Amino acid sequence: KGLLAHPLLRRTADPLAVEDYMTWGYVPDHRSILKGVEKLPPGHFWLLEHDREPPPPRQWWDVSFAHRAKGRTADLSAELLHRLREGVTSRMVADVPLGAFLSGGVDSSSVVALMAEASRDKVRSCSIGFDVAAVDETGYARQIAERFGTDHRERIVSPDDIADLDRIAGIFDEPFADASALPTLRVCELARESVKVALSGDGADEALAGYRRQVFHHRESQARAILPQGLRAPLFGTLGRLWPKADWAPQALRAKTTFLSLAESDAQGYARALAILDAPARARLYGADMLRERGDYRAEDPLIALMADAPARSGLDAAQYADLKFWLPGDILTKVDRTSMAVGLEAREPLLDHRLVGFAASLPERQRVRGRQGKWLMKRSMERYLPQEILYRPKQGFVTPLAQWFRGPLAATARSIAANDRLIDSGWFDRNALATLAEQHISGQSDHGRVLWQLVMLEKSLSGMGLRG
């Protein structure tokens, strides 16, 4: 907002940032949506001197997966629990009311458990749920609240909350398409009613391999090590091209992405797993002007280069490094920081204590992933605190029911995208492609909920910032 107030700033959007945004749902550093304006990467500083050419930013902290901790599982578990306690208790120091976000998942439940252990007073916790039962986790959050005797509050998010979209777009100062920003804003508002500082459970998935995509990537990386590229590329590439996308099918039958990933390198495969839209899908949506302005640039290229240079010993290491350096600051921390500060709430991240992250990066792969279980050692370490059904239930995440909303109360919003002058007149998108996208989703033929949300938030952001293509 400060930059936009400057009279010399040209309010022109960078088409390469739009390419980034349509791939990831946010604009990663160093680029920004403003053409000619760059962001300082996390863990870096920039030393500027008068009358001298600005040097490149310098990195002052990084995480390394290059070394492995040794010891018995029991000893490593005890050390991890010590680091978890250390991260939580050091962030409970406050002279204002303190609370916690509680989703009922492993991470936020662990934070609340360790807060309750360290506190003389009742922990204040708050949760957000949805009016769609398939994605609502308030029952699990309530179970943890009762277990640790917290002063618990909850609120339900519904399609009516979409009325706040303009406000949400304005909070981020840049296109941002993580749909959980809406419930995150609501839980921050709820927390702010009773506390000024809230502890969050973010960071453990990145540091300790809790995402399903990391577990799948670990397996795929092991398979790539067995089969040479010359065999994988033609075999799995052909299967991937022929296999139907099958959004409607059971998870076991949705193998298209896996086949395409196995035909590629580790880094290319993980970039595919992270992307909302792959390169061919983006090209089908783009207009002729966007294809020309984008040229040879692909948003996956910086991530692939980052993984290639990662201080890592395995494919799992490199994937976690990418999540810590790329996804976490670009999406998760941006979301929590902007929404919390918008309501005057300070959010703290105990599971991102640098000592905890450094130790987690040293854990042998087997202590992070076993079978289908990610965050294996953390779950084992928390067994004395949390019930099995919380620790080992399938990971759900903070999911907003976009597919249902865009087929129901927001169907008209989906159809309006293809008629939006700002998106079409920029030359970035093809009108017919956007119309087809909306109709395929509304009819149930495909699930384009995330992409429709991307486009809605892109238009809201550009409009609010007064940017042109």
Tab-separated table of C-alpha atoms in Angstrom:
chain	number	residue	atom	x	y	z
A	1	LYS	CA	0.000	0.000	0.000
A	2	GLY	CA	2.927	2.316	0.658
A	3	LEU	CA	4.350	1.689	-2.818
A	4	LEU	CA	0.988	2.248	-4.472
A	5	ALA	CA	0.813	5.679	-2.852
A	6	HIS	CA	4.066	6.766	-4.529
A	7	PRO	CA	3.416	9.066	-7.520
A	8	LEU	CA	6.331	7.649	-9.555
A	9	LEU	CA	5.172	4.033	-9.382
A	10	ARG	CA	3.783	2.682	-12.634
A	11	ARG	CA	0.759	0.540	-11.838
A	12	THR	CA	1.608	-2.174	-14.319
A	13	ALA	CA	1.292	-5.879	-13.570
A	14	ASP	CA	4.158	-8.184	-14.472
A	15	PRO	CA	2.965	-10.978	-16.829
A	16	LEU	CA	5.679	-13.276	-15.460
A	17	ALA	CA	4.200	-12.781	-11.991
A	18	VAL	CA	0.821	-13.793	-13.433
A	19	GLU	CA	2.486	-16.957	-14.778
A	20	ASP	CA	3.853	-17.603	-11.261
A	21	TYR	CA	0.467	-16.935	-9.701
A	22	MET	CA	-1.436	-19.216	-12.065
A	23	THR	CA	1.033	-21.986	-11.215
A	24	TRP	CA	1.298	-21.688	-7.427
A	25	GLY	CA	-1.602	-19.481	-6.316
A	26	TYR	CA	0.799	-16.786	-5.066
A	27	VAL	CA	3.772	-14.812	-6.403
A	28	PRO	CA	7.019	-16.217	-4.915
A	29	ASP	CA	10.007	-14.026	-4.164
A	30	HIS	CA	11.897	-12.385	-5.669
A	31	ARG	CA	9.196	-11.298	-8.109
A	32	SER	CA	6.085	-9.293	-7.197
A	33	ILE	CA	2.888	-8.548	-9.099
A	34	LEU	CA	4.212	-5.018	-9.735
A	35	LYS	CA	6.447	-4.817	-12.772
A	36	GLY	CA	9.888	-3.549	-11.727
A	37	VAL	CA	9.320	-4.221	-8.004
A	38	GLU	CA	11.024	-7.174	-6.279
A	39	LYS	CA	10.626	-8.786	-2.863
A	40	LEU	CA	13.486	-9.529	-0.470
A	41	PRO	CA	13.664	-13.319	0.063
A	42	PRO	CA	13.257	-14.649	3.631
A	43	GLY	CA	16.489	-15.175	5.542
A	44	HIS	CA	18.231	-12.480	3.474
A	45	PHE	CA	19.333	-8.904	4.040
A	46	TRP	CA	20.106	-6.153	1.599
A	47	LEU	CA	22.895	-3.651	2.281
A	48	LEU	CA	22.325	-0.427	0.338
A	49	GLU	CA	24.869	2.366	0.167
A	50	HIS	CA	24.385	5.842	-1.192
A	51	ASP	CA	25.728	6.404	-4.731
A	52	ARG	CA	26.638	2.733	-5.171
A	53	GLU	CA	25.103	0.073	-7.375
A	54	PRO	CA	22.874	-2.152	-5.183
A	55	PRO	CA	24.522	-5.552	-4.563
A	56	PRO	CA	22.521	-8.810	-4.617
A	57	PRO	CA	20.730	-9.713	-1.364
A	58	ARG	CA	22.829	-11.779	1.051
A	59	GLN	CA	21.533	-14.823	2.912
A	60	TRP	CA	22.058	-14.849	6.682
A	61	TRP	CA	20.261	-18.120	7.573
A	62	ASP	CA	19.440	-21.365	5.812
A	63	VAL	CA	18.426	-24.894	6.742
A	64	SER	CA	20.556	-27.867	5.727
A	65	PHE	CA	19.593	-31.504	5.236
A	66	ALA	CA	23.209	-32.483	4.557
A	67	HIS	CA	23.891	-34.127	7.944
A	68	ARG	CA	22.138	-36.997	9.729
A	69	ALA	CA	21.517	-37.300	13.462
A	70	LYS	CA	22.481	-40.644	14.978
A	71	GLY	CA	20.887	-42.474	17.846
A	72	ARG	CA	18.118	-44.829	18.879
A	73	THR	CA	14.534	-43.948	18.039
A	74	ALA	CA	13.746	-43.412	21.731
A	75	ASP	CA	16.598	-40.911	22.080
A	76	LEU	CA	15.674	-39.026	18.910
A	77	SER	CA	12.039	-38.942	20.028
A	78	ALA	CA	13.029	-37.493	23.412
A	79	GLU	CA	15.175	-34.850	21.718
A	80	LEU	CA	12.369	-33.926	19.331
A	81	LEU	CA	9.904	-33.588	22.206
A	82	HIS	CA	12.398	-31.342	24.002
A	83	ARG	CA	12.651	-29.156	20.884
A	84	LEU	CA	8.857	-29.023	20.555
A	85	ARG	CA	8.474	-27.953	24.196
A	86	GLU	CA	11.232	-25.389	23.753
A	87	GLY	CA	9.524	-23.900	20.701
A	88	VAL	CA	6.151	-23.672	22.436
A	89	THR	CA	7.216	-22.400	25.864
A	90	SER	CA	9.552	-19.739	24.460
A	91	ARG	CA	6.615	-18.293	22.518
A	92	MET	CA	4.256	-18.270	25.483
A	93	VAL	CA	6.088	-15.324	27.032
A	94	ALA	CA	3.651	-12.414	26.769
A	95	ASP	CA	2.263	-9.598	28.876
A	96	VAL	CA	-1.051	-9.666	26.964
A	97	PRO	CA	-3.764	-12.376	26.701
A	98	LEU	CA	-2.464	-15.474	24.890
A	99	GLY	CA	-4.260	-18.282	23.048
A	100	ALA	CA	-3.962	-20.822	20.245
A	101	PHE	CA	-5.532	-21.794	16.951
A	102	LEU	CA	-6.892	-25.351	17.200
A	103	SER	CA	-7.948	-27.315	14.119
A	104	GLY	CA	-7.937	-30.786	15.666
A	105	GLY	CA	-4.995	-31.900	13.527
A	106	VAL	CA	-1.693	-33.219	14.856
A	107	ASP	CA	0.197	-29.920	14.787
A	108	SER	CA	-2.231	-27.519	16.443
A	109	SER	CA	-3.269	-30.240	18.913
A	110	SER	CA	0.397	-30.732	19.844
A	111	VAL	CA	0.834	-27.005	20.428
A	112	VAL	CA	-2.270	-26.862	22.640
A	113	ALA	CA	-1.158	-29.967	24.568
A	114	LEU	CA	2.269	-28.501	25.315
A	115	MET	CA	0.753	-25.116	26.193
A	116	ALA	CA	-1.609	-26.804	28.660
A	117	GLU	CA	1.327	-28.681	30.197
A	118	ALA	CA	3.303	-25.461	30.693
A	119	SER	CA	0.489	-23.136	31.767
A	120	ARG	CA	-1.108	-22.638	35.171
A	121	ASP	CA	-4.180	-21.111	33.565
A	122	LYS	CA	-6.668	-22.441	31.057
A	123	VAL	CA	-5.425	-22.267	27.486
A	124	ARG	CA	-7.709	-20.240	25.246
A	125	SER	CA	-8.340	-21.988	21.936
A	126	CYS	CA	-10.442	-21.249	18.881
A	127	SER	CA	-11.512	-23.191	15.798
A	128	ILE	CA	-13.217	-22.616	12.476
A	129	GLY	CA	-15.516	-25.112	10.786
A	130	PHE	CA	-17.590	-25.351	7.622
A	131	ASP	CA	-21.224	-26.017	6.812
A	132	VAL	CA	-20.038	-28.904	4.584
A	133	ALA	CA	-19.594	-31.986	6.782
A	134	ALA	CA	-16.924	-33.595	4.578
A	135	VAL	CA	-14.399	-30.844	5.354
A	136	ASP	CA	-15.505	-29.828	8.855
A	137	GLU	CA	-13.051	-30.707	11.663
A	138	THR	CA	-14.651	-28.916	14.598
A	139	GLY	CA	-15.517	-32.237	16.249
A	140	TYR	CA	-11.830	-33.159	16.479
A	141	ALA	CA	-10.935	-29.700	17.763
A	142	ARG	CA	-13.654	-29.977	20.402
A	143	GLN	CA	-12.250	-33.351	21.480
A	144	ILE	CA	-8.794	-31.840	22.064
A	145	ALA	CA	-10.277	-28.808	23.821
A	146	GLU	CA	-12.136	-31.102	26.242
A	147	ARG	CA	-9.058	-33.284	26.769
A	148	PHE	CA	-6.928	-30.339	27.885
A	149	GLY	CA	-9.678	-28.253	29.460
A	150	THR	CA	-9.255	-25.224	27.216
A	151	ASP	CA	-11.520	-22.202	27.072
A	152	HIS	CA	-12.720	-23.052	23.567
A	153	ARG	CA	-14.599	-21.042	20.951
A	154	GLU	CA	-15.639	-21.954	17.433
A	155	ARG	CA	-17.320	-20.404	14.418
A	156	ILE	CA	-18.699	-21.804	11.150
A	157	VAL	CA	-17.749	-20.409	7.725
A	158	SER	CA	-20.400	-20.512	4.987
A	159	PRO	CA	-20.725	-19.227	1.399
A	160	ASP	CA	-22.154	-16.001	2.858
A	161	ASP	CA	-18.614	-15.148	3.989
A	162	ILE	CA	-17.670	-14.702	0.326
A	163	ALA	CA	-19.067	-11.181	0.688
A	164	ASP	CA	-15.693	-10.375	2.279
A	165	LEU	CA	-13.673	-11.226	-0.853
A	166	ASP	CA	-12.789	-7.619	-1.657
A	167	ARG	CA	-11.509	-7.156	1.881
A	168	ILE	CA	-9.450	-10.366	1.711
A	169	ALA	CA	-7.899	-9.358	-1.609
A	170	GLY	CA	-6.973	-5.985	-0.121
A	171	ILE	CA	-5.307	-7.572	2.907
A	172	PHE	CA	-2.677	-9.314	0.775
A	173	ASP	CA	-1.597	-6.399	-1.467
A	174	GLU	CA	-0.988	-8.985	-4.190
A	175	PRO	CA	-2.920	-11.806	-5.876
A	176	PHE	CA	-3.220	-14.645	-3.358
A	177	ALA	CA	-5.329	-17.736	-4.021
A	178	ASP	CA	-5.022	-19.967	-0.969
A	179	ALA	CA	-8.739	-20.327	-0.270
A	180	SER	CA	-8.039	-21.104	3.381
A	181	ALA	CA	-7.263	-17.387	3.755
A	182	LEU	CA	-10.999	-16.914	4.287
A	183	PRO	CA	-11.336	-19.279	7.279
A	184	THR	CA	-7.933	-18.113	8.543
A	185	LEU	CA	-9.223	-14.541	8.643
A	186	ARG	CA	-12.326	-15.730	10.474
A	187	VAL	CA	-10.345	-17.672	13.087
A	188	CYS	CA	-8.094	-14.638	13.609
A	189	GLU	CA	-11.173	-12.473	14.168
A	190	LEU	CA	-12.520	-15.036	16.618
A	191	ALA	CA	-9.206	-15.218	18.492
A	192	ARG	CA	-8.891	-11.435	18.659
A	193	GLU	CA	-12.138	-11.249	20.630
A	194	SER	CA	-10.318	-12.725	23.642
A	195	VAL	CA	-6.532	-12.648	23.028
A	196	LYS	CA	-3.852	-10.490	21.441
A	197	VAL	CA	-1.329	-13.279	20.725
A	198	ALA	CA	-2.146	-16.681	19.209
A	199	LEU	CA	0.144	-19.677	18.710
A	200	SER	CA	-0.262	-21.583	15.461
A	201	GLY	CA	0.728	-25.077	14.350
A	202	ASP	CA	2.238	-24.093	11.005
A	203	GLY	CA	5.627	-25.398	9.900
A	204	ALA	CA	5.681	-28.995	11.125
A	205	ASP	CA	4.507	-30.414	7.796
A	206	GLU	CA	7.377	-28.720	6.004
A	207	ALA	CA	10.045	-29.486	8.615
A	208	LEU	CA	9.005	-33.048	9.472
A	209	ALA	CA	7.485	-34.308	6.184
A	210	GLY	CA	3.788	-34.199	7.012
A	211	TYR	CA	2.322	-33.556	3.569
A	212	ARG	CA	0.954	-36.429	1.502
A	213	ARG	CA	2.800	-35.047	-1.513
A	214	GLN	CA	6.112	-35.446	0.365
A	215	VAL	CA	5.315	-39.058	1.246
A	216	PHE	CA	4.373	-39.804	-2.386
A	217	HIS	CA	7.461	-37.982	-3.627
A	218	HIS	CA	9.635	-40.075	-1.303
A	219	ARG	CA	8.282	-43.244	-2.909
A	220	GLU	CA	8.563	-41.847	-6.417
A	221	SER	CA	12.142	-40.756	-5.753
A	222	GLN	CA	13.007	-44.281	-4.636
A	223	ALA	CA	11.409	-45.671	-7.809
A	224	ARG	CA	13.361	-43.238	-9.985
A	225	ALA	CA	16.587	-44.418	-8.371
A	226	ILE	CA	15.816	-47.975	-9.498
A	227	LEU	CA	14.601	-47.303	-13.047
A	228	PRO	CA	16.874	-45.356	-15.428
A	229	GLN	CA	15.537	-42.174	-17.036
A	230	GLY	CA	15.773	-43.755	-20.487
A	231	LEU	CA	13.242	-46.390	-19.425
A	232	ARG	CA	11.027	-44.213	-17.229
A	233	ALA	CA	10.440	-41.370	-19.685
A	234	PRO	CA	8.878	-43.376	-22.550
A	235	LEU	CA	7.051	-45.867	-20.309
A	236	PHE	CA	5.468	-43.584	-17.724
A	237	GLY	CA	5.237	-40.606	-20.076
A	238	THR	CA	3.051	-42.616	-22.450
A	239	LEU	CA	0.909	-43.972	-19.598
A	240	GLY	CA	0.484	-40.456	-18.199
A	241	ARG	CA	-0.640	-39.016	-21.517
A	242	LEU	CA	-3.122	-41.840	-22.139
A	243	TRP	CA	-4.521	-42.120	-18.604
A	244	PRO	CA	-7.731	-40.078	-18.054
A	245	LYS	CA	-7.637	-37.259	-15.509
A	246	ALA	CA	-10.617	-38.820	-13.657
A	247	ASP	CA	-11.273	-36.191	-10.967
A	248	TRP	CA	-14.438	-38.140	-10.108
A	249	ALA	CA	-12.682	-41.474	-9.517
A	250	PRO	CA	-11.404	-42.983	-6.240
A	251	GLN	CA	-7.908	-41.798	-5.266
A	252	ALA	CA	-6.311	-45.110	-6.267
A	253	LEU	CA	-7.489	-44.678	-9.872
A	254	ARG	CA	-6.272	-41.084	-10.247
A	255	ALA	CA	-2.829	-42.091	-11.469
A	256	LYS	CA	-2.302	-39.607	-14.294
A	257	THR	CA	-0.164	-37.185	-12.264
A	258	THR	CA	1.873	-40.038	-10.762
A	259	PHE	CA	2.695	-41.497	-14.179
A	260	LEU	CA	3.676	-38.100	-15.589
A	261	SER	CA	5.781	-37.409	-12.505
A	262	LEU	CA	7.648	-40.722	-12.735
A	263	ALA	CA	8.643	-39.856	-16.302
A	264	GLU	CA	10.426	-36.735	-15.029
A	265	SER	CA	13.320	-35.893	-12.722
A	266	ASP	CA	12.798	-35.620	-8.963
A	267	ALA	CA	12.592	-31.828	-9.095
A	268	GLN	CA	10.295	-31.756	-12.131
A	269	GLY	CA	8.024	-34.316	-10.497
A	270	TYR	CA	7.777	-32.346	-7.262
A	271	ALA	CA	7.096	-29.122	-9.139
A	272	ARG	CA	4.203	-30.934	-10.817
A	273	ALA	CA	2.894	-32.053	-7.407
A	274	LEU	CA	3.007	-28.488	-6.042
A	275	ALA	CA	1.491	-26.754	-9.062
A	276	ILE	CA	-2.215	-25.960	-9.202
A	277	LEU	CA	-1.997	-25.943	-13.012
A	278	ASP	CA	0.780	-27.560	-15.028
A	279	ALA	CA	2.315	-25.800	-18.032
A	280	PRO	CA	-0.003	-27.282	-20.724
A	281	ALA	CA	-3.110	-26.479	-18.658
A	282	ARG	CA	-1.963	-22.884	-18.172
A	283	ALA	CA	-1.245	-22.495	-21.874
A	284	ARG	CA	-4.810	-23.582	-22.704
A	285	LEU	CA	-6.180	-20.731	-20.571
A	286	TYR	CA	-3.792	-18.030	-21.780
A	287	GLY	CA	-4.499	-15.532	-24.526
A	288	ALA	CA	-2.099	-14.864	-27.391
A	289	ASP	CA	-0.603	-11.778	-25.696
A	290	MET	CA	0.228	-13.730	-22.541
A	291	LEU	CA	1.852	-16.564	-24.474
A	292	ARG	CA	4.023	-14.035	-26.293
A	293	GLU	CA	4.974	-12.005	-23.190
A	294	ARG	CA	5.757	-15.137	-21.164
A	295	GLY	CA	8.158	-16.392	-23.818
A	296	ASP	CA	10.305	-19.304	-22.646
A	297	TYR	CA	9.795	-18.608	-18.935
A	298	ARG	CA	7.996	-21.284	-16.903
A	299	ALA	CA	7.112	-20.791	-13.244
A	300	GLU	CA	8.477	-24.234	-12.389
A	301	ASP	CA	12.030	-23.282	-13.422
A	302	PRO	CA	13.074	-21.452	-10.182
A	303	LEU	CA	11.722	-24.277	-8.011
A	304	ILE	CA	13.549	-26.913	-10.052
A	305	ALA	CA	16.782	-24.902	-9.757
A	306	LEU	CA	16.253	-24.503	-5.994
A	307	MET	CA	15.881	-28.252	-5.526
A	308	ALA	CA	18.897	-28.974	-7.720
A	309	ASP	CA	21.087	-26.793	-5.459
A	310	ALA	CA	19.521	-27.900	-2.152
A	311	PRO	CA	21.850	-28.977	0.704
A	312	ALA	CA	20.170	-32.382	0.638
A	313	ARG	CA	21.009	-36.080	0.561
A	314	SER	CA	17.784	-37.468	-0.884
A	315	GLY	CA	14.689	-36.641	-2.879
A	316	LEU	CA	12.688	-36.269	0.336
A	317	ASP	CA	15.275	-33.817	1.690
A	318	ALA	CA	15.113	-31.704	-1.468
A	319	ALA	CA	11.306	-31.670	-1.428
A	320	GLN	CA	11.212	-30.509	2.192
A	321	TYR	CA	13.864	-27.898	1.465
A	322	ALA	CA	11.709	-26.570	-1.380
A	323	ASP	CA	8.666	-26.461	0.890
A	324	LEU	CA	10.562	-24.575	3.598
A	325	LYS	CA	12.081	-22.073	1.163
A	326	PHE	CA	9.312	-21.696	-1.424
A	327	TRP	CA	5.860	-22.864	-0.332
A	328	LEU	CA	6.025	-21.993	3.374
A	329	PRO	CA	7.003	-18.297	3.045
A	330	GLY	CA	5.082	-17.748	-0.192
A	331	ASP	CA	1.796	-19.273	0.916
A	332	ILE	CA	1.409	-20.419	4.524
A	333	LEU	CA	3.270	-17.685	6.411
A	334	THR	CA	1.992	-14.951	4.110
A	335	LYS	CA	-1.565	-16.110	4.759
A	336	VAL	CA	-1.256	-16.236	8.551
A	337	ASP	CA	0.781	-13.031	8.844
A	338	ARG	CA	-1.504	-10.868	6.698
A	339	THR	CA	-4.808	-12.142	8.085
A	340	SER	CA	-3.687	-11.922	11.721
A	341	MET	CA	-2.242	-8.433	11.400
A	342	ALA	CA	-5.397	-7.282	9.599
A	343	VAL	CA	-7.306	-7.749	12.865
A	344	GLY	CA	-4.547	-6.625	15.249
A	345	LEU	CA	-3.552	-10.144	16.318
A	346	GLU	CA	0.039	-11.347	16.707
A	347	ALA	CA	0.477	-14.904	15.390
A	348	ARG	CA	3.487	-16.886	16.606
A	349	GLU	CA	4.887	-20.074	15.052
A	350	PRO	CA	6.438	-22.327	17.741
A	351	LEU	CA	6.963	-25.235	15.330
A	352	LEU	CA	9.245	-23.033	13.226
A	353	ASP	CA	11.732	-22.416	16.024
A	354	HIS	CA	15.074	-22.502	14.198
A	355	ARG	CA	16.493	-25.051	16.649
A	356	LEU	CA	13.556	-27.375	16.025
A	357	VAL	CA	13.753	-26.962	12.245
A	358	GLY	CA	17.499	-27.592	12.252
A	359	PHE	CA	17.101	-30.762	14.306
A	360	ALA	CA	14.195	-31.985	12.173
A	361	ALA	CA	16.292	-31.569	9.022
A	362	SER	CA	18.932	-33.875	10.503
A	363	LEU	CA	16.539	-36.759	11.168
A	364	PRO	CA	17.034	-39.911	9.079
A	365	GLU	CA	14.349	-40.380	6.428
A	366	ARG	CA	12.921	-43.368	8.285
A	367	GLN	CA	12.218	-41.148	11.298
A	368	ARG	CA	10.245	-38.768	9.111
A	369	VAL	CA	8.360	-41.132	6.789
A	370	ARG	CA	7.361	-44.753	7.424
A	371	GLY	CA	5.000	-46.435	5.002
A	372	ARG	CA	2.193	-43.953	4.403
A	373	GLN	CA	2.848	-42.040	7.616
A	374	GLY	CA	4.515	-38.659	7.413
A	375	LYS	CA	5.758	-36.832	10.533
A	376	TRP	CA	6.322	-40.299	11.987
A	377	LEU	CA	8.673	-39.345	14.824
A	378	MET	CA	6.587	-36.344	15.856
A	379	LYS	CA	3.484	-38.527	16.097
A	380	ARG	CA	5.376	-41.095	18.145
A	381	SER	CA	6.721	-38.341	20.417
A	382	MET	CA	3.207	-36.991	21.049
A	383	GLU	CA	1.575	-40.356	21.811
A	384	ARG	CA	1.697	-39.627	25.554
A	385	TYR	CA	-0.451	-36.524	24.966
A	386	LEU	CA	-2.782	-37.189	22.027
A	387	PRO	CA	-5.211	-40.027	21.212
A	388	GLN	CA	-4.502	-42.394	18.324
A	389	GLU	CA	-7.490	-41.164	16.306
A	390	ILE	CA	-5.998	-37.655	16.258
A	391	LEU	CA	-2.430	-38.753	15.572
A	392	TYR	CA	-3.077	-41.324	12.872
A	393	ARG	CA	-6.268	-40.297	11.098
A	394	PRO	CA	-5.846	-39.312	7.420
A	395	LYS	CA	-4.535	-35.782	7.026
A	396	GLN	CA	-7.266	-33.376	5.984
A	397	GLY	CA	-5.761	-29.909	6.098
A	398	PHE	CA	-7.539	-26.573	6.297
A	399	VAL	CA	-9.754	-27.138	3.241
A	400	THR	CA	-12.367	-24.694	1.970
A	401	PRO	CA	-15.215	-26.451	0.067
A	402	LEU	CA	-14.655	-24.607	-3.213
A	403	ALA	CA	-15.969	-27.352	-5.485
A	404	GLN	CA	-19.351	-27.391	-3.747
A	405	TRP	CA	-19.593	-23.619	-3.481
A	406	PHE	CA	-18.865	-22.997	-7.184
A	407	ARG	CA	-21.517	-25.555	-8.148
A	408	GLY	CA	-24.033	-24.026	-5.770
A	409	PRO	CA	-24.249	-20.504	-4.344
A	410	LEU	CA	-21.210	-19.274	-6.301
A	411	ALA	CA	-22.099	-20.726	-9.725
A	412	ALA	CA	-22.950	-17.261	-11.055
A	413	THR	CA	-19.564	-15.998	-9.842
A	414	ALA	CA	-17.860	-18.824	-11.748
A	415	ARG	CA	-19.701	-17.943	-14.962
A	416	SER	CA	-18.931	-14.242	-14.576
A	417	ILE	CA	-15.188	-14.877	-14.871
A	418	ALA	CA	-15.327	-15.337	-18.650
A	419	ALA	CA	-17.125	-12.004	-18.985
A	420	ASN	CA	-14.654	-10.080	-16.841
A	421	ASP	CA	-13.147	-7.264	-18.895
A	422	ARG	CA	-10.066	-6.828	-16.698
A	423	LEU	CA	-8.941	-10.429	-17.208
A	424	ILE	CA	-9.824	-10.603	-20.909
A	425	ASP	CA	-8.759	-7.116	-22.056
A	426	SER	CA	-5.316	-7.634	-20.518
A	427	GLY	CA	-4.698	-10.257	-23.195
A	428	TRP	CA	-3.669	-12.739	-20.506
A	429	PHE	CA	-6.627	-15.114	-20.876
A	430	ASP	CA	-8.793	-16.578	-23.610
A	431	ARG	CA	-12.502	-15.837	-23.070
A	432	ASN	CA	-13.747	-19.130	-24.516
A	433	ALA	CA	-11.277	-21.133	-22.425
A	434	LEU	CA	-12.495	-19.475	-19.218
A	435	ALA	CA	-16.143	-20.055	-20.156
A	436	THR	CA	-15.439	-23.738	-20.828
A	437	LEU	CA	-13.594	-24.034	-17.514
A	438	ALA	CA	-16.589	-22.663	-15.602
A	439	GLU	CA	-19.153	-24.864	-17.352
A	440	GLN	CA	-17.077	-28.020	-16.929
A	441	HIS	CA	-16.942	-27.362	-13.212
A	442	ILE	CA	-20.585	-26.403	-12.694
A	443	SER	CA	-21.779	-29.465	-14.631
A	444	GLY	CA	-19.631	-31.758	-12.486
A	445	GLN	CA	-17.539	-32.891	-15.451
A	446	SER	CA	-14.305	-31.696	-13.776
A	447	ASP	CA	-13.185	-30.130	-10.524
A	448	HIS	CA	-11.815	-26.672	-11.349
A	449	GLY	CA	-12.699	-25.123	-7.986
A	450	ARG	CA	-9.149	-24.029	-7.140
A	451	VAL	CA	-8.571	-22.491	-10.572
A	452	LEU	CA	-11.865	-20.610	-10.485
A	453	TRP	CA	-10.877	-19.250	-7.076
A	454	GLN	CA	-7.495	-18.224	-8.499
A	455	LEU	CA	-9.164	-16.262	-11.269
A	456	VAL	CA	-11.679	-14.602	-8.950
A	457	MET	CA	-8.936	-13.511	-6.542
A	458	LEU	CA	-6.698	-12.327	-9.387
A	459	GLU	CA	-9.431	-10.029	-10.662
A	460	LYS	CA	-10.264	-8.773	-7.162
A	461	SER	CA	-6.610	-8.035	-6.420
A	462	LEU	CA	-5.855	-6.261	-9.694
A	463	SER	CA	-9.025	-4.216	-9.398
A	464	GLY	CA	-8.317	-3.223	-5.803
A	465	MET	CA	-4.740	-2.223	-6.627
A	466	GLY	CA	-5.719	-0.389	-9.791
A	467	LEU	CA	-3.287	-2.438	-11.886
A	468	ARG	CA	-3.391	-2.894	-15.623
A	469	GLY	CA	-1.818	-5.515	-17.829
